DNA sequence: ACCTGAACACCGTTCAAGT
DNA sequence: ACCTGAACACCGTTCAAGT
């Protein structure tokens, strides 16, 4: 998908811009100014061309974003040394994916990818499925386990990065504080109990804890 | 937030449109044609007014969407009978939230909400936190447990609804098939093993399984 | 106080034509 | 084969003015 098209025997006009150049430029815009600034028009002018020239190299903006994610994954996902213990291997592989995504918040817009973020991430998926299988799950259950881990991971990224986006304009944060300050302790006693600690509690990074709990639960034999 | 503003002693011109009417109309557009069709201009014309009149009743489009989610939650989240067993109570409350969200896929665009979708959902959050606490977690761990459940739930909704969106234009699906068909069985043996079953495996609804695994893992005493 | 009209500063994409 | 220009059909939001 992201590999440059093989150089053909140029039967027509020589290309002025390449898909690679488009992606490289798009990456720069996103890194420097955020994904919201990436428009076909802006990208075209940055690349020294016209909006319509881009459509000769990518089908539409959606494809461009997927290409960008693929490019990002290929460049940044380095395969780490994984623990021998299968359960720990699954945890480590999921954590590696999570870290790569967390470092790149614009990804949320594209995180729409259903099963896996990119073919470059397949190796990590393999490690998770294999870890779960070696730890005792059937192949089917291992795949379902992987999916649960992916839901949890994608959800953490989406919720956290959009919460961070909200925090910038802080009206909403203070609104939330008001809600928690005015909780009816009779109707919602547990929430009232933790109301004053809600902000720090929810700011804590508990990805690892939740991941370990999930993996633990997936591996525990439970009655269907 | 969503309650109609108290009728003041009209010192100026009488309002022609109300916030309530705006939200009601927005809801109709979203239900009938999807959230993508909800634009300020379209909404204004549907309500028999001008785009700018809307800005007198809502701050911007973002606020409108949050209002819409709040409205949806208030109207559809009915408190179910919950099981007495604390663990089952947490599972049932999470499932209720999940069902409400799953029935309303446009929500993904707004699911950006950080901790909770709406104040109307607070009761459900209470049930989850309380279930976890009564099952043995400290208040802090119960809140963190709730967050893990929320990540998992939000992630499932986001991934599933965007996957469904992709399935309509099926280029991407067939691309994915190609990738799985051409897997190197030496490098990625587990994935190769399940390659031909990947589509049905990932289409299965396993929200409940994953949720139960997660809750199980959260409640299992584990070494830090 | 509430609403209107006109404008600003944009979008993604299609179509027909050029080289 | 690749690129351009002009156009289509939109956006959210601001500003100044009207009633």
mmCIF file of N, CA and C (backbone and C1' of nucleotides) in Angstrom, chain A residues 13 39-41 52 55 60-61, chain C residues 10-15 18-19:
data_model
loop_
_atom_site.group_PDB
_atom_site.id
_atom_site.type_symbol
_atom_site.label_atom_id
_atom_site.label_comp_id
_atom_site.label_asym_id
_atom_site.label_seq_id
_atom_site.Cartn_x
_atom_site.Cartn_y
_atom_site.Cartn_z
ATOM 1 N N UNK A 13 3.552 11.917 -19.885
ATOM 2 C CA UNK A 13 4.235 13.077 -19.317
ATOM 3 C C UNK A 13 4.944 12.686 -18.028
ATOM 4 N N UNK A 39 -5.192 20.245 4.796
ATOM 5 C CA UNK A 39 -6.256 20.275 3.791
ATOM 6 C C UNK A 39 -5.624 20.018 2.431
ATOM 7 N N UNK A 40 -6.412 19.559 1.521
ATOM 8 C CA UNK A 40 -5.900 19.250 0.194
ATOM 9 C C UNK A 40 -5.321 20.520 -0.443
ATOM 10 N N UNK A 41 -5.965 21.640 -0.231
ATOM 11 C CA UNK A 41 -5.498 22.896 -0.819
ATOM 12 C C UNK A 41 -4.163 23.332 -0.227
ATOM 13 N N UNK A 52 -5.884 19.681 -7.497
ATOM 14 C CA UNK A 52 -6.293 18.561 -8.330
ATOM 15 C C UNK A 52 -5.159 17.617 -8.710
ATOM 16 N N UNK A 55 -5.019 14.514 -6.568
ATOM 17 C CA UNK A 55 -5.976 13.439 -6.816
ATOM 18 C C UNK A 55 -5.479 12.444 -7.870
ATOM 19 N N UNK A 60 -8.516 10.036 -2.391
ATOM 20 C CA UNK A 60 -9.200 11.145 -1.729
ATOM 21 C C UNK A 60 -8.510 11.411 -0.395
ATOM 22 N N UNK A 61 -9.080 12.294 0.390
ATOM 23 C CA UNK A 61 -8.410 12.675 1.622
ATOM 24 C C UNK A 61 -8.352 11.510 2.608
ATOM 25 P P DC C 10 -8.133 31.492 5.139
ATOM 26 O "O5'" DC C 10 -8.766 31.095 3.715
ATOM 27 C "C5'" DC C 10 -8.870 29.718 3.310
ATOM 28 C "C4'" DC C 10 -9.944 29.009 4.116
ATOM 29 C "C3'" DC C 10 -10.133 27.575 3.695
ATOM 30 O "O3'" DC C 10 -9.200 26.775 4.403
ATOM 31 C "C1'" DC C 10 -12.238 28.660 4.015
ATOM 32 P P DC C 11 -8.429 25.588 3.696
ATOM 33 O "O5'" DC C 11 -9.439 24.409 3.992
ATOM 34 C "C5'" DC C 11 -10.250 24.001 2.952
ATOM 35 C "C4'" DC C 11 -11.321 23.115 3.460
ATOM 36 C "C3'" DC C 11 -11.506 21.951 2.518
ATOM 37 O "O3'" DC C 11 -10.987 20.802 3.137
ATOM 38 C "C1'" DC C 11 -13.461 23.319 2.523
ATOM 39 P P DG C 12 -9.915 19.927 2.374
ATOM 40 O "O5'" DG C 12 -10.883 18.973 1.554
ATOM 41 C "C5'" DG C 12 -11.824 18.190 2.253
ATOM 42 C "C4'" DG C 12 -12.794 17.598 1.265
ATOM 43 C "C3'" DG C 12 -12.122 16.758 0.193
ATOM 44 O "O3'" DG C 12 -12.903 15.586 -0.021
ATOM 45 C "C1'" DG C 12 -13.344 18.545 -0.816
ATOM 46 P P DT C 13 -12.423 14.448 -1.000
ATOM 47 O "O5'" DT C 13 -13.039 14.958 -2.366
ATOM 48 C "C5'" DT C 13 -14.456 15.154 -2.443
ATOM 49 C "C4'" DT C 13 -14.825 15.687 -3.799
ATOM 50 C "C3'" DT C 13 -14.209 14.929 -4.985
ATOM 51 O "O3'" DT C 13 -15.284 14.300 -5.678
ATOM 52 C "C1'" DT C 13 -14.166 17.287 -5.302
ATOM 53 P P DT C 14 -15.006 13.379 -6.945
ATOM 54 O "O5'" DT C 14 -15.548 14.323 -8.121
ATOM 55 C "C5'" DT C 14 -16.805 14.969 -7.978
ATOM 56 C "C4'" DT C 14 -17.097 15.798 -9.234
ATOM 57 C "C3'" DT C 14 -16.699 15.118 -10.548
ATOM 58 O "O3'" DT C 14 -17.710 15.413 -11.502
ATOM 59 C "C1'" DT C 14 -15.664 17.216 -10.415
ATOM 60 P P DC C 15 -17.810 14.607 -12.886
ATOM 61 O "O5'" DC C 15 -18.087 15.790 -13.927
ATOM 62 C "C5'" DC C 15 -17.990 17.157 -13.515
ATOM 63 C "C4'" DC C 15 -17.415 18.005 -14.646
ATOM 64 C "C3'" DC C 15 -16.999 17.243 -15.906
ATOM 65 O "O3'" DC C 15 -17.490 17.944 -17.034
ATOM 66 C "C1'" DC C 15 -15.174 18.521 -15.088
ATOM 67 P P DG C 18 -7.919 23.727 -24.494
ATOM 68 O "O5'" DG C 18 -7.017 24.050 -23.215
ATOM 69 C "C5'" DG C 18 -5.746 24.589 -23.373
ATOM 70 C "C4'" DG C 18 -4.744 23.827 -22.541
ATOM 71 C "C3'" DG C 18 -3.478 23.435 -23.293
ATOM 72 O "O3'" DG C 18 -2.423 24.268 -22.862
ATOM 73 C "C1'" DG C 18 -4.219 21.688 -21.842
ATOM 74 P P DT C 19 -1.202 24.462 -23.794
ATOM 75 O "O5'" DT C 19 -0.299 23.184 -23.473
ATOM 76 C "C5'" DT C 19 0.664 23.223 -22.433
ATOM 77 C "C4'" DT C 19 1.295 21.859 -22.275
ATOM 78 C "C3'" DT C 19 2.157 21.432 -23.466
ATOM 79 O "O3'" DT C 19 3.505 21.331 -23.058
ATOM 80 C "C1'" DT C 19 0.785 19.656 -22.667
#
